[in-house]
Coordinates of C-alpha atoms in Angstrom, one line a residue:
M28 CA 112.0 72.5 100.3
P29 CA 114.8 74.0 98.1
S30 CA 114.0 77.0 96.0
R31 CA 113.8 76.7 92.2
M32 CA 113.0 80.4 91.7
N33 CA 115.1 82.3 89.2
T34 CA 117.7 84.8 90.4
V35 CA 117.7 88.3 89.1
T36 CA 120.7 90.6 88.9
L37 CA 119.6 94.3 89.1
G38 CA 121.8 95.6 86.3
R39 CA 125.0 97.3 87.3
T40 CA 124.2 97.3 91.0
G41 CA 125.2 93.7 91.1
I42 CA 122.4 93.0 93.5
R43 CA 121.2 89.4 93.1
V44 CA 117.9 88.3 94.6
P45 CA 115.2 85.8 93.9
Q46 CA 112.8 86.9 91.1
N47 CA 110.1 87.4 93.6
G48 CA 110.0 90.7 95.6
F49 CA 107.8 92.2 98.3
G50 CA 105.9 95.4 97.6
A51 CA 105.2 97.0 101.0
L52 CA 102.6 99.6 100.1
P53 CA 99.6 97.5 101.4
I54 CA 101.1 96.7 104.8
Q55 CA 100.3 100.3 105.9
R56 CA 96.7 99.1 106.1
I57 CA 97.3 96.4 108.7
P58 CA 98.3 96.5 112.4
Q59 CA 102.0 96.6 113.1
A60 CA 102.2 93.2 114.7
D61 CA 100.5 91.6 111.7
A62 CA 102.8 93.4 109.3
V63 CA 105.9 92.3 111.2
R64 CA 104.7 88.7 111.1
L65 CA 104.0 88.9 107.4
L66 CA 107.4 90.4 106.5
R67 CA 109.3 87.9 108.5
R68 CA 107.3 85.1 106.9
A69 CA 108.2 86.5 103.5
F70 CA 111.9 86.5 104.5
D71 CA 111.7 83.0 105.9
G72 CA 110.0 81.9 102.6
G73 CA 113.0 83.2 100.6
M74 CA 112.0 86.8 99.6
R75 CA 115.0 89.2 99.8
Y76 CA 113.9 92.4 98.1
F77 CA 111.6 94.7 100.0
D78 CA 110.3 97.9 98.5
T79 CA 108.6 100.7 100.4
A80 CA 108.3 104.5 100.3
R81 CA 108.3 107.6 102.6
A82 CA 104.8 108.2 101.2
Y83 CA 103.4 104.9 102.5
S84 CA 102.6 106.2 106.0
D85 CA 104.0 103.7 108.5
S86 CA 105.2 101.0 106.0
E87 CA 108.9 101.9 106.5
E88 CA 108.5 101.7 110.3
K89 CA 107.0 98.2 110.0
L90 CA 109.9 97.1 107.9
G91 CA 112.4 98.6 110.3
R92 CA 110.8 96.7 113.2
A93 CA 110.7 93.4 111.3
F94 CA 114.3 93.5 110.1
A95 CA 116.3 95.4 112.6
G96 CA 119.4 93.7 113.9
G97 CA 120.7 90.5 112.4
L98 CA 118.4 90.2 109.5
R99 CA 119.2 93.6 107.9
D100 CA 122.4 92.5 106.2
Q101 CA 120.6 89.5 104.6
L102 CA 118.1 91.5 102.5
V103 CA 117.8 94.5 100.2
L104 CA 115.8 97.6 101.2
A105 CA 114.5 100.0 98.7
T106 CA 112.5 103.1 99.5
K107 CA 111.5 106.4 97.8
T108 CA 111.1 110.1 98.1
M109 CA 108.6 112.4 96.5
A110 CA 110.6 115.4 97.4
K111 CA 111.0 118.2 94.8
T112 CA 113.7 120.2 96.6
P113 CA 117.1 119.2 98.0
A114 CA 116.1 120.2 101.5
A115 CA 112.9 118.0 101.4
F116 CA 115.0 115.2 99.9
R117 CA 117.5 115.3 102.8
A118 CA 114.7 115.4 105.3
D119 CA 112.9 112.4 103.7
L120 CA 116.1 110.4 103.5
D121 CA 117.0 111.0 107.2
E122 CA 113.4 110.1 108.2
S123 CA 113.5 106.9 106.1
L124 CA 116.8 105.9 107.6
R125 CA 115.4 106.4 111.1
R126 CA 112.2 104.5 110.4
L127 CA 113.9 101.6 108.6
R128 CA 116.5 101.4 111.5
T129 CA 119.4 101.2 109.1
E130 CA 122.5 103.3 108.3
C131 CA 122.3 102.8 104.6
I132 CA 119.4 102.2 102.1
D133 CA 120.3 99.9 99.2
V134 CA 118.2 101.5 96.5
Y135 CA 116.9 105.0 96.9
Q136 CA 114.4 106.1 94.3
F137 CA 112.8 109.3 93.1
H138 CA 109.1 108.4 93.6
C139 CA 106.9 108.9 90.5
A140 CA 109.6 111.0 88.9
P141 CA 107.9 113.9 87.0
R142 CA 111.1 114.4 84.9
C143 CA 114.6 113.1 84.4
W144 CA 116.6 114.8 87.1
R145 CA 120.1 115.5 85.9
P146 CA 123.3 117.1 87.3
G147 CA 123.4 120.7 86.5
D148 CA 119.7 121.1 85.6
G149 CA 119.2 123.8 88.3
S150 CA 117.1 121.7 90.6
G151 CA 119.8 120.2 92.7
M152 CA 117.9 117.0 93.0
Y153 CA 120.4 114.6 91.3
E154 CA 123.2 116.3 93.2
A155 CA 121.3 115.5 96.5
M156 CA 121.4 111.8 95.4
E157 CA 125.1 112.0 94.7
E158 CA 125.7 113.7 98.1
A159 CA 123.8 110.9 99.9
R160 CA 125.7 108.2 98.1
T161 CA 129.1 109.9 98.9
A162 CA 128.0 110.1 102.6
G163 CA 127.2 106.4 102.6
K164 CA 123.5 106.9 103.2
I165 CA 122.5 105.1 100.0
R166 CA 124.1 102.6 97.7
F167 CA 122.3 103.0 94.4
V168 CA 120.3 105.7 92.6
G169 CA 116.9 104.7 91.2
L170 CA 113.6 106.1 90.2
T171 CA 110.0 105.0 89.8
A172 CA 107.9 106.3 86.9
H173 CA 104.4 106.1 85.4
L174 CA 105.2 108.3 82.4
L175 CA 106.8 106.2 79.7
S176 CA 108.6 109.1 78.1
V177 CA 110.2 110.0 81.4
A178 CA 111.2 106.4 82.0
E179 CA 112.8 106.1 78.5
E180 CA 114.7 109.3 79.0
C181 CA 116.1 108.3 82.4
V182 CA 117.3 104.9 81.0
A183 CA 119.0 106.6 78.1
S184 CA 120.6 109.2 80.4
G185 CA 122.9 106.6 82.0
L186 CA 122.4 108.3 85.3
Y187 CA 120.2 105.7 87.1
D188 CA 121.0 102.3 88.4
T189 CA 117.5 101.0 88.6
L190 CA 114.0 101.8 87.1
Q191 CA 110.7 100.8 88.6
F192 CA 107.8 100.8 86.2
P193 CA 104.4 99.0 85.7
F194 CA 104.9 95.8 83.8
S195 CA 102.6 92.8 83.4
H196 CA 101.3 90.6 80.6
L197 CA 99.1 93.6 79.5
A198 CA 102.2 95.5 78.6
S199 CA 102.3 97.3 75.2
D200 CA 105.1 96.7 72.7
R201 CA 106.7 100.0 73.8
E202 CA 106.6 99.0 77.5
T203 CA 108.2 95.6 76.6
A204 CA 110.9 97.5 74.6
L205 CA 111.6 99.6 77.8
V206 CA 112.4 96.3 79.7
R207 CA 114.8 95.3 76.9
S208 CA 116.4 98.7 76.8
C209 CA 117.1 98.4 80.5
A210 CA 118.8 95.1 79.9
A211 CA 121.0 96.6 77.2
A212 CA 121.9 99.7 79.4
D213 CA 122.6 97.5 82.4
V214 CA 119.8 99.2 84.4
G215 CA 118.0 97.1 86.9
F216 CA 114.3 96.8 86.1
V217 CA 111.8 96.5 89.0
A218 CA 108.3 95.7 87.9
M219 CA 105.4 97.1 89.9
K220 CA 101.7 96.4 89.2
G221 CA 102.3 92.9 88.0
L222 CA 98.7 92.2 88.6
A223 CA 97.7 95.5 86.8
G224 CA 96.3 97.1 90.0
G225 CA 94.2 94.0 90.9
L226 CA 92.6 93.5 87.5
L227 CA 94.6 90.3 86.8
T228 CA 93.5 87.5 89.0
R229 CA 95.8 84.6 88.2
Y230 CA 99.1 84.9 90.0
D231 CA 100.5 81.9 88.2
V232 CA 100.1 83.5 84.8
A233 CA 101.6 86.8 86.1
M234 CA 104.6 85.0 87.6
A235 CA 105.1 82.8 84.6
F236 CA 105.0 85.8 82.3
V237 CA 107.6 87.8 84.3
A238 CA 109.9 84.9 84.4
R239 CA 110.3 85.1 80.6
F240 CA 112.3 88.3 81.2
P241 CA 115.5 87.4 83.2
N242 CA 116.3 91.0 84.0
V243 CA 112.9 91.8 85.6
L244 CA 112.3 91.8 89.4
P245 CA 108.6 91.8 90.2
I246 CA 107.4 93.3 93.5
W247 CA 104.0 92.0 94.5
G248 CA 101.8 94.2 96.7
I249 CA 101.1 92.0 99.7
Q250 CA 98.7 92.6 102.6
R251 CA 97.3 89.2 103.6
Q252 CA 98.8 85.8 104.5
R253 CA 97.0 84.0 101.7
E254 CA 98.5 86.5 99.2
L255 CA 101.9 85.9 100.5
D256 CA 101.4 82.1 100.5
Q257 CA 100.6 82.1 96.8
W258 CA 103.8 84.0 95.9
L259 CA 105.9 81.9 98.2
S260 CA 104.5 78.7 96.6
C261 CA 106.3 79.9 93.5
M262 CA 109.7 79.6 95.2
A263 CA 109.7 75.8 95.2
A264 CA 107.5 75.4 92.1
P265 CA 107.8 78.4 89.7
P266 CA 104.9 78.4 87.2
E267 CA 106.0 77.6 83.7
W268 CA 104.8 79.5 80.6
T269 CA 102.5 76.8 79.3
R270 CA 100.2 76.9 76.3
E271 CA 97.2 77.2 78.8
R272 CA 98.8 80.1 80.6
A273 CA 99.7 81.9 77.4
A274 CA 96.1 81.5 76.2
A275 CA 94.9 83.0 79.6
A276 CA 97.2 85.9 79.1
E277 CA 95.8 86.5 75.6
R278 CA 92.3 86.5 77.0
D279 CA 93.3 89.1 79.5
R280 CA 94.8 91.3 76.8
A281 CA 91.7 90.9 74.6
E282 CA 89.5 92.0 77.5
L283 CA 91.6 94.6 79.2
G284 CA 94.2 95.7 76.7
G285 CA 94.1 99.1 75.1
S286 CA 92.1 101.7 77.1
F287 CA 91.7 100.5 80.7
C288 CA 92.4 102.4 83.9
R289 CA 95.3 101.0 85.8
G290 CA 94.1 102.6 89.0
C291 CA 97.3 104.5 89.6
G292 CA 95.5 107.6 90.9
Y293 CA 97.6 110.2 89.2
C294 CA 94.5 111.8 87.8
M295 CA 93.3 112.8 91.3
P296 CA 92.2 114.8 93.2
C297 CA 89.0 115.4 91.3
P298 CA 87.2 118.8 91.8
A299 CA 83.9 116.9 91.9
G300 CA 85.1 114.5 94.5
I301 CA 85.0 111.4 92.2
Q302 CA 87.2 108.5 93.1
I303 CA 88.4 108.2 89.6
N304 CA 91.0 105.5 90.1
N305 CA 88.2 103.0 91.1
C306 CA 85.2 104.5 89.4
A307 CA 86.9 104.4 86.0
R308 CA 87.4 100.6 86.3
T309 CA 84.3 99.5 88.2
S310 CA 83.0 97.5 85.2
L311 CA 86.2 95.5 85.2
L312 CA 86.2 95.0 89.0
L313 CA 82.6 93.8 88.9
R314 CA 83.5 91.1 86.4
R315 CA 87.0 90.2 87.7
A316 CA 86.5 90.2 91.5
P317 CA 83.7 89.3 93.9
S318 CA 81.0 91.9 92.9
K319 CA 79.2 92.2 96.3
A320 CA 81.6 94.9 97.6
W321 CA 81.0 97.1 94.6
L322 CA 77.2 97.0 94.8
V323 CA 76.7 98.3 98.3
P324 CA 74.9 101.6 98.9
E325 CA 78.1 103.4 99.8
W326 CA 79.7 102.5 96.5
Q327 CA 76.5 103.4 94.6
A328 CA 76.8 106.8 96.1
E329 CA 80.4 107.1 95.0
M330 CA 79.5 106.1 91.4
A331 CA 76.7 108.6 91.4
K332 CA 79.2 111.4 91.8
I333 CA 80.2 110.8 88.2
D334 CA 77.0 112.8 87.3
R335 CA 78.8 115.8 88.9
C336 CA 81.7 115.7 86.4
T337 CA 82.2 119.2 84.9
H338 CA 84.5 117.9 82.1
C339 CA 87.2 120.3 83.3
G340 CA 89.8 118.1 81.7
R341 CA 92.3 117.9 84.6
C342 CA 92.1 114.2 85.0
A343 CA 92.7 113.5 81.3
A344 CA 95.6 115.9 81.3
R345 CA 97.2 114.1 84.3
C346 CA 96.7 110.6 83.0
P347 CA 100.1 109.0 82.2
Y348 CA 98.4 106.6 79.8
G349 CA 96.5 109.2 77.7
L350 CA 93.0 108.0 78.6
D351 CA 89.9 110.0 77.9
T352 CA 89.0 109.8 81.6
P353 CA 85.6 111.6 81.5
A354 CA 84.4 109.3 78.7
L355 CA 85.7 106.2 80.6
L356 CA 83.9 107.3 83.8
R357 CA 80.6 107.8 81.9
A358 CA 80.9 104.4 80.3
N359 CA 81.5 102.8 83.6
L360 CA 78.6 104.5 85.2
D361 CA 76.2 103.5 82.4
D362 CA 77.3 99.9 82.7
Y363 CA 77.1 100.0 86.5
R364 CA 73.5 101.2 86.4
R365 CA 72.6 98.4 84.0
V366 CA 74.0 95.9 86.5
L367 CA 72.1 97.5 89.3
A368 CA 68.9 97.4 87.2
G369 CA 69.4 93.7 86.5
D370 CA 69.7 94.3 82.8
V371 CA 73.1 92.7 82.7
R372 CA 74.9 90.4 85.1
P373 CA 78.2 91.3 86.7

């Protein structure tokens, strides 16, 4: 069946791909043979942009095995480094090239950039990118960010070809403005967390929302065949932004917008051993996903760790969204215990 999916041009890179990308973080959780089958099925279904990272354990290796040889030139590979020194950068890049079984990475990104790396800033990081590009090891310079101020500075700098940032129909006005500023600056915008870390459950609403922004390329985290199937179904029949879907998005914003935990994990590790990224959104997970998995004794023990919170403030200081994390944890624990007691239904 022919594809009706929109095509996105990633800013000044000139890369043109279907508006439907593959986020390869989750495939580190499945056996290699399963991952290879999933990746090839994604390619056969029309996906052409595949995003991974050196930090995703064996994800790069699985991509390399899936696409080595004749398929490599027919798709776009993007990966990332969390290096903070030029030496570590070079080591990461060479390892990524080896694992991906390629001579050149299409989009190489600073992973969760803590600042806007610039030429001459003394770090040598941007110079390492330029060196890699001159050597033919990468084509384009990108970055991923969770800090909105860093993302805005990087776009304004004119130094970066692409930006990867969380974007879904829960986005704030400022986050939406970031998307538009990328279009104006000819910077490719890659949207991660299009389902808000799993809080959003309707893929059709998520896809229809993103399609309203012609410069946005969403990458969906995919681990299972049924997840891939729903995204591939959009190739032949892209969901339209109907009145019903717009209303569903408004309900999501009313329930989740404002002060919710995205589950990004940048608040961790916690000195008290609390799994903050899940504990701080358990109330939402109970109500927006099958609740059984969150009520087992093992998870009850994890939630009970919230009582150990010392209010050291480290998590709140690290949160890129400015959440009062200790207060959010306590509210989730109180609600969780009401559910366990049967006082409220999940």
